[in-house]
Structures are given as C-alpha cells and as structure tokens.
Amino acid sequence: MLNELQTTTTLHNGVKMPWFGLGVFKVEEGAELENAVATAIKNGYRSIDTAAIYGNEAGVGRGIAQGLQQAGIGREELFVTSKVWNADLGYESTLAAYEASLNKLGLKELDLYLIHWPVEGKIEEAWRALETLYKEGRVRAIGVSNFQIHHIEKLMKVATIKPMVNQVEYHPRLTQEELRSYCAQNGIQFEAWSPLMQGQLFDNPLLKELAASYNKSVAQIILRWDLQNGVVTIPKSTKEDRIIANADVFNFELSEEDMARISGLNENLRVGPDPDNFDF
Ligand code: NDP
C-alpha cells in the first residue's frame, strides 16, 4: 500500500481511485494548463481534478489528450473528476451540466462527478440526477464536496446511493477529525482540497524541521501526511518541477509521532469558504 504514485483506494462501489492527483483550480485555459495536465500524466499521475466553475474543462481535456498520447496509455487508465456548479443544481439542470462538462472535456464519461457545494434545498434533486447518471452507467462514481456531517445525513434521507467521496478543505491547519472519521465509518472516501493550504504552510517551523529531518520538502511532508491518514490528495501546481516533486512521496514514511505532531497544528483555520456559511 502507498508505495507508488498510481496506488489506488477502492471506493465503496468497487471503483479504484488514485490516492494522488493533480488539481487545476484557478488555472486559466491555455498552454500553461494543457502543459501542466500533460506533464502530470507523463510523469505518472493518473488522476485529474477539475470543475465546471473553474472554466477550464476544455483545456484540461486537451491536456488529457496530450498526456495520454505522451504517456502511451489509454483513457481507462486515467481517473477524471469534475463537479456540478451551484447554479446548475436541479434534476434536469444537473443532467445537462454533466453533458456540458463531458463535451468540454472531450470525454464519454467521468470517473467521478461531485456536487460542488451543499446549497440548501438544492442538493436532493441534484443528487437524484447523479444517481440517474450512475444507474445508467454514464459515470463511474458519484460524490459530494464541502459536505459537513449534517449535509451528508440530510442527503442520506433521500438518497438510494451513498456518496462514494467527500472532497473538502483539509490540511494541517484544518484537520476536520470528526468529519474524517464519520466518512471513514460510513465508507465515504475523504479527499483533501487545498492540501497545501494554497501555499500558506511553507514557512511553518515544525514542517520545515520535519522536511529537513526526512530530507524532503514541506509540500512532500504534508502530502505524505494526507496519504498516511487515508486521505486522497490533489495538490495543484503548473510548474513541472513541482508537479514531479509533489508526487515523490511514495518512498518514505512519517513516524506515528511525527504524524501526530503535524495533526497538532490544527487551528480549524480555513483558506476557503465555510460550508456552513457561504453565499454563492
Ligand atoms: P493547493 O493547496 O494545492 O496549493 C496550490 C498552491 O501551492 C499554488 O499556488 C501552487 O503554485 C503552490 N505549490 C504547489 N506545489 C508547491 C511546491 N511544491 N512548492 C511551493 N509551492 C507549491 O491549493 P488548491 O486550492 O489549488 O487545491 C488543490 C486542488 O483542490 C485545486 O486545484 C482543485 O482541483 C481542488 N479544490 C477543490 C475545491 C472544492 O470546493 N471542491 C476548492 C479548492 C480547490 P504553482 O502552481 O505556482 O506551483
């Protein structure tokens, strides 16, 4: 387990999802985006995370096509995630949003489709649409993002299929232990967004000390901590050297004591919006 970049976790429906992937939030359409995606795939990444709201699905699709060709692998070896945006939450509108994402990405199906945010009163119909897509075999797995325990419990009152994944903000300043253990107990794979806290952890003295002692970078220490906690992680970078280095976390192990020290940095501090208090 956890010994190479293409290692997978098995979702509760049996689908295998890589533990490690590339995020592309805030990367605009263009050569930089396409190169980043292609570079990641060429260097062994097998998972790419995008969303309709990022406005970059077409470029991600072009990067995927280039990457698959350069790596000499087929589409089935790659795990692609996108997310339905808040404005499209509804039965018909979510079905249409899925088609729009597929068209932009140039793909016939997604490996994972997520409800991006738990908009009050809208998640039930959107989830029904995701269940339809799943039951019709149009998507390999479905899940949620930014869901707190109470959002999942509300969803489960109407759901016939349990979400396979919950993708939430997670890093050493926001460890969400209760949510993580709830997801683990319920067979919902926990996935970290902004695992590097969007760059705000690189000066942390403890992480720097650990980086020096393991002869790794701060980013590598954090990403390894994700994996050892059973958390899927999708750091974003557009720089080739960082894309390669970030994924070089399968050849060392943090001690239990150091894992606990990193978790001890928690301050319940978010860089992104609070799922219990957002207005978009
Ligand atoms: P991350 O925590 O992944 O941090 C990305 C930032 O860190 C970028 O500025 C990047 O810069 C920099 N960086 C990456 N690697 C290194 C390194 N080794 N050394 C120094 N700097 C580094 O932030 P994101 O918010 O992008 O989160 C990751 C992904 O999660 C997103 O891209 C997106 O796919 C997903 N996400 C999902 C959300 C949701 O609501 N579901 C919300 C937010 C993100 P550079 O590119 O210049 O290297």
mmCIF file of N, CA and C and ligand atoms in Angstrom, residues 23-25 49 54 83 116-117 145-146 167 193-199 202 219 234-239 242 246, ligand 1:
data_model
loop_
_atom_site.group_PDB
_atom_site.id
_atom_site.type_symbol
_atom_site.label_atom_id
_atom_site.label_comp_id
_atom_site.label_asym_id
_atom_site.label_seq_id
_atom_site.Cartn_x
_atom_site.Cartn_y
_atom_site.Cartn_z
ATOM 1 N N GLY A 23 -4.635 18.947 -9.094
ATOM 2 C CA GLY A 23 -5.711 19.935 -9.078
ATOM 3 C C GLY A 23 -5.407 21.052 -10.065
ATOM 4 N N VAL A 24 -6.466 21.688 -10.583
ATOM 5 C CA VAL A 24 -6.255 22.762 -11.578
ATOM 6 C C VAL A 24 -7.097 23.998 -11.293
ATOM 7 N N PHE A 25 -7.437 24.201 -10.026
ATOM 8 C CA PHE A 25 -8.209 25.394 -9.632
ATOM 9 C C PHE A 25 -7.404 26.650 -9.967
ATOM 10 N N ASP A 49 -8.270 16.599 -11.270
ATOM 11 C CA ASP A 49 -9.470 17.151 -10.633
ATOM 12 C C ASP A 49 -9.787 18.528 -11.191
ATOM 13 N N TYR A 54 -14.422 26.195 -12.721
ATOM 14 C CA TYR A 54 -13.045 26.625 -12.987
ATOM 15 C C TYR A 54 -12.913 27.190 -14.402
ATOM 16 N N LYS A 83 -17.164 18.655 -11.316
ATOM 17 C CA LYS A 83 -18.169 18.975 -10.291
ATOM 18 C C LYS A 83 -19.252 19.851 -10.885
ATOM 19 N N HIS A 116 -20.651 20.246 -6.034
ATOM 20 C CA HIS A 116 -19.529 21.083 -5.594
ATOM 21 C C HIS A 116 -19.745 21.696 -4.201
ATOM 22 N N TRP A 117 -20.957 22.222 -3.948
ATOM 23 C CA TRP A 117 -21.260 22.835 -2.646
ATOM 24 C C TRP A 117 -22.666 22.454 -2.201
ATOM 25 N N SER A 145 -18.947 17.379 -2.298
ATOM 26 C CA SER A 145 -17.805 18.202 -1.918
ATOM 27 C C SER A 145 -18.282 19.270 -0.943
ATOM 28 N N ASN A 146 -17.470 19.554 0.033
ATOM 29 C CA ASN A 146 -17.786 20.579 1.027
ATOM 30 C C ASN A 146 -19.009 20.221 1.870
ATOM 31 N N GLN A 167 -15.124 15.508 -0.920
ATOM 32 C CA GLN A 167 -13.906 16.305 -1.131
ATOM 33 C C GLN A 167 -14.042 17.625 -0.375
ATOM 34 N N TRP A 193 -8.993 19.008 -0.494
ATOM 35 C CA TRP A 193 -8.675 20.105 -1.414
ATOM 36 C C TRP A 193 -7.845 21.158 -0.683
ATOM 37 N N SER A 194 -7.100 21.945 -1.453
ATOM 38 C CA SER A 194 -6.096 22.857 -0.884
ATOM 39 C C SER A 194 -5.225 22.146 0.149
ATOM 40 N N PRO A 195 -4.679 20.983 -0.202
ATOM 41 C CA PRO A 195 -3.858 20.246 0.768
ATOM 42 C C PRO A 195 -2.647 21.052 1.230
ATOM 43 N N LEU A 196 -2.171 21.961 0.371
ATOM 44 C CA LEU A 196 -1.002 22.780 0.740
ATOM 45 C C LEU A 196 -1.434 24.129 1.306
ATOM 46 N N MET A 197 -2.706 24.231 1.655
ATOM 47 C CA MET A 197 -3.276 25.476 2.178
ATOM 48 C C MET A 197 -2.957 26.644 1.248
ATOM 49 N N GLN A 198 -2.990 26.340 -0.035
ATOM 50 C CA GLN A 198 -2.711 27.338 -1.075
ATOM 51 C C GLN A 198 -1.401 28.086 -0.827
ATOM 52 N N GLY A 199 -0.416 27.361 -0.323
ATOM 53 C CA GLY A 199 0.919 27.950 -0.177
ATOM 54 C C GLY A 199 1.182 28.593 1.166
ATOM 55 N N PHE A 202 4.297 26.883 3.984
ATOM 56 C CA PHE A 202 5.698 26.597 3.666
ATOM 57 C C PHE A 202 6.693 27.182 4.660
ATOM 58 N N ALA A 219 6.151 20.547 1.231
ATOM 59 C CA ALA A 219 4.998 20.029 0.467
ATOM 60 C C ALA A 219 4.948 18.504 0.554
ATOM 61 N N ILE A 234 -4.921 16.099 -3.904
ATOM 62 C CA ILE A 234 -4.853 16.600 -5.284
ATOM 63 C C ILE A 234 -4.172 17.971 -5.337
ATOM 64 N N PRO A 235 -2.885 18.056 -4.926
ATOM 65 C CA PRO A 235 -2.206 19.352 -4.940
ATOM 66 C C PRO A 235 -2.172 19.953 -6.351
ATOM 67 N N LYS A 236 -2.266 21.270 -6.387
ATOM 68 C CA LYS A 236 -2.203 21.972 -7.677
ATOM 69 C C LYS A 236 -0.830 22.585 -7.884
ATOM 70 N N SER A 237 -0.266 22.386 -9.046
ATOM 71 C CA SER A 237 0.873 23.185 -9.479
ATOM 72 C C SER A 237 0.880 23.202 -11.003
ATOM 73 N N THR A 238 1.386 24.285 -11.556
ATOM 74 C CA THR A 238 1.557 24.325 -13.014
ATOM 75 C C THR A 238 3.043 24.223 -13.378
ATOM 76 N N LYS A 239 3.904 24.108 -12.350
ATOM 77 C CA LYS A 239 5.357 24.060 -12.601
ATOM 78 C C LYS A 239 5.818 22.605 -12.688
ATOM 79 N N ARG A 242 7.678 21.130 -9.684
ATOM 80 C CA ARG A 242 6.828 20.896 -8.501
ATOM 81 C C ARG A 242 5.845 19.751 -8.734
ATOM 82 N N ASN A 246 6.102 16.981 -6.039
ATOM 83 C CA ASN A 246 4.965 16.776 -5.122
ATOM 84 C C ASN A 246 4.553 15.312 -5.056
HETATM 85 P P1 NDP B 1 -3.075 23.805 -3.024
HETATM 86 O O1 NDP B 1 -3.143 23.682 -1.561
HETATM 87 O O2 NDP B 1 -2.910 22.594 -3.869
HETATM 88 O O3 NDP B 1 -1.913 24.834 -3.316
HETATM 89 C C1 NDP B 1 -1.631 25.276 -4.602
HETATM 90 C C2 NDP B 1 -0.621 26.414 -4.496
HETATM 91 O O4 NDP B 1 0.609 25.922 -3.980
HETATM 92 C C3 NDP B 1 -0.318 27.028 -5.830
HETATM 93 O O5 NDP B 1 -0.120 28.419 -5.622
HETATM 94 C C4 NDP B 1 0.983 26.348 -6.261
HETATM 95 O O6 NDP B 1 1.716 27.244 -7.071
HETATM 96 C C5 NDP B 1 1.658 26.141 -4.926
HETATM 97 N N1 NDP B 1 2.517 24.964 -4.885
HETATM 98 C C6 NDP B 1 2.219 23.701 -5.291
HETATM 99 N N2 NDP B 1 3.229 22.856 -5.044
HETATM 100 C C7 NDP B 1 4.213 23.599 -4.493
HETATM 101 C C8 NDP B 1 5.515 23.293 -4.024
HETATM 102 N N3 NDP B 1 5.991 22.061 -4.083
HETATM 103 N N4 NDP B 1 6.263 24.299 -3.501
HETATM 104 C C9 NDP B 1 5.766 25.561 -3.435
HETATM 105 N N5 NDP B 1 4.543 25.914 -3.867
HETATM 106 C C10 NDP B 1 3.765 24.933 -4.382
HETATM 107 O O7 NDP B 1 -4.383 24.644 -3.462
HETATM 108 P P2 NDP B 1 -5.649 24.460 -4.390
HETATM 109 O O8 NDP B 1 -6.661 25.388 -3.829
HETATM 110 O O9 NDP B 1 -5.305 24.604 -5.812
HETATM 111 O O10 NDP B 1 -6.177 22.973 -4.086
HETATM 112 C C11 NDP B 1 -5.837 21.834 -4.845
HETATM 113 C C12 NDP B 1 -6.995 21.406 -5.729
HETATM 114 O O11 NDP B 1 -8.144 21.106 -4.964
HETATM 115 C C13 NDP B 1 -7.496 22.507 -6.665
HETATM 116 O O12 NDP B 1 -6.617 22.800 -7.706
HETATM 117 C C14 NDP B 1 -8.828 21.955 -7.062
HETATM 118 O O13 NDP B 1 -8.676 20.955 -8.051
HETATM 119 C C15 NDP B 1 -9.316 21.384 -5.746
HETATM 120 N N6 NDP B 1 -10.165 22.344 -4.992
HETATM 121 C C16 NDP B 1 -11.483 21.999 -4.766
HETATM 122 C C17 NDP B 1 -12.324 22.841 -4.094
HETATM 123 C C18 NDP B 1 -13.720 22.431 -3.840
HETATM 124 O O14 NDP B 1 -14.531 23.272 -3.411
HETATM 125 N N7 NDP B 1 -14.094 21.199 -4.089
HETATM 126 C C19 NDP B 1 -11.877 24.168 -3.620
HETATM 127 C C20 NDP B 1 -10.481 24.431 -3.862
HETATM 128 C C21 NDP B 1 -9.677 23.535 -4.507
HETATM 129 P P3 NDP B 1 2.325 26.839 -8.537
HETATM 130 O O15 NDP B 1 1.176 26.394 -9.401
HETATM 131 O O16 NDP B 1 2.937 28.118 -8.969
HETATM 132 O O17 NDP B 1 3.326 25.753 -8.274
#
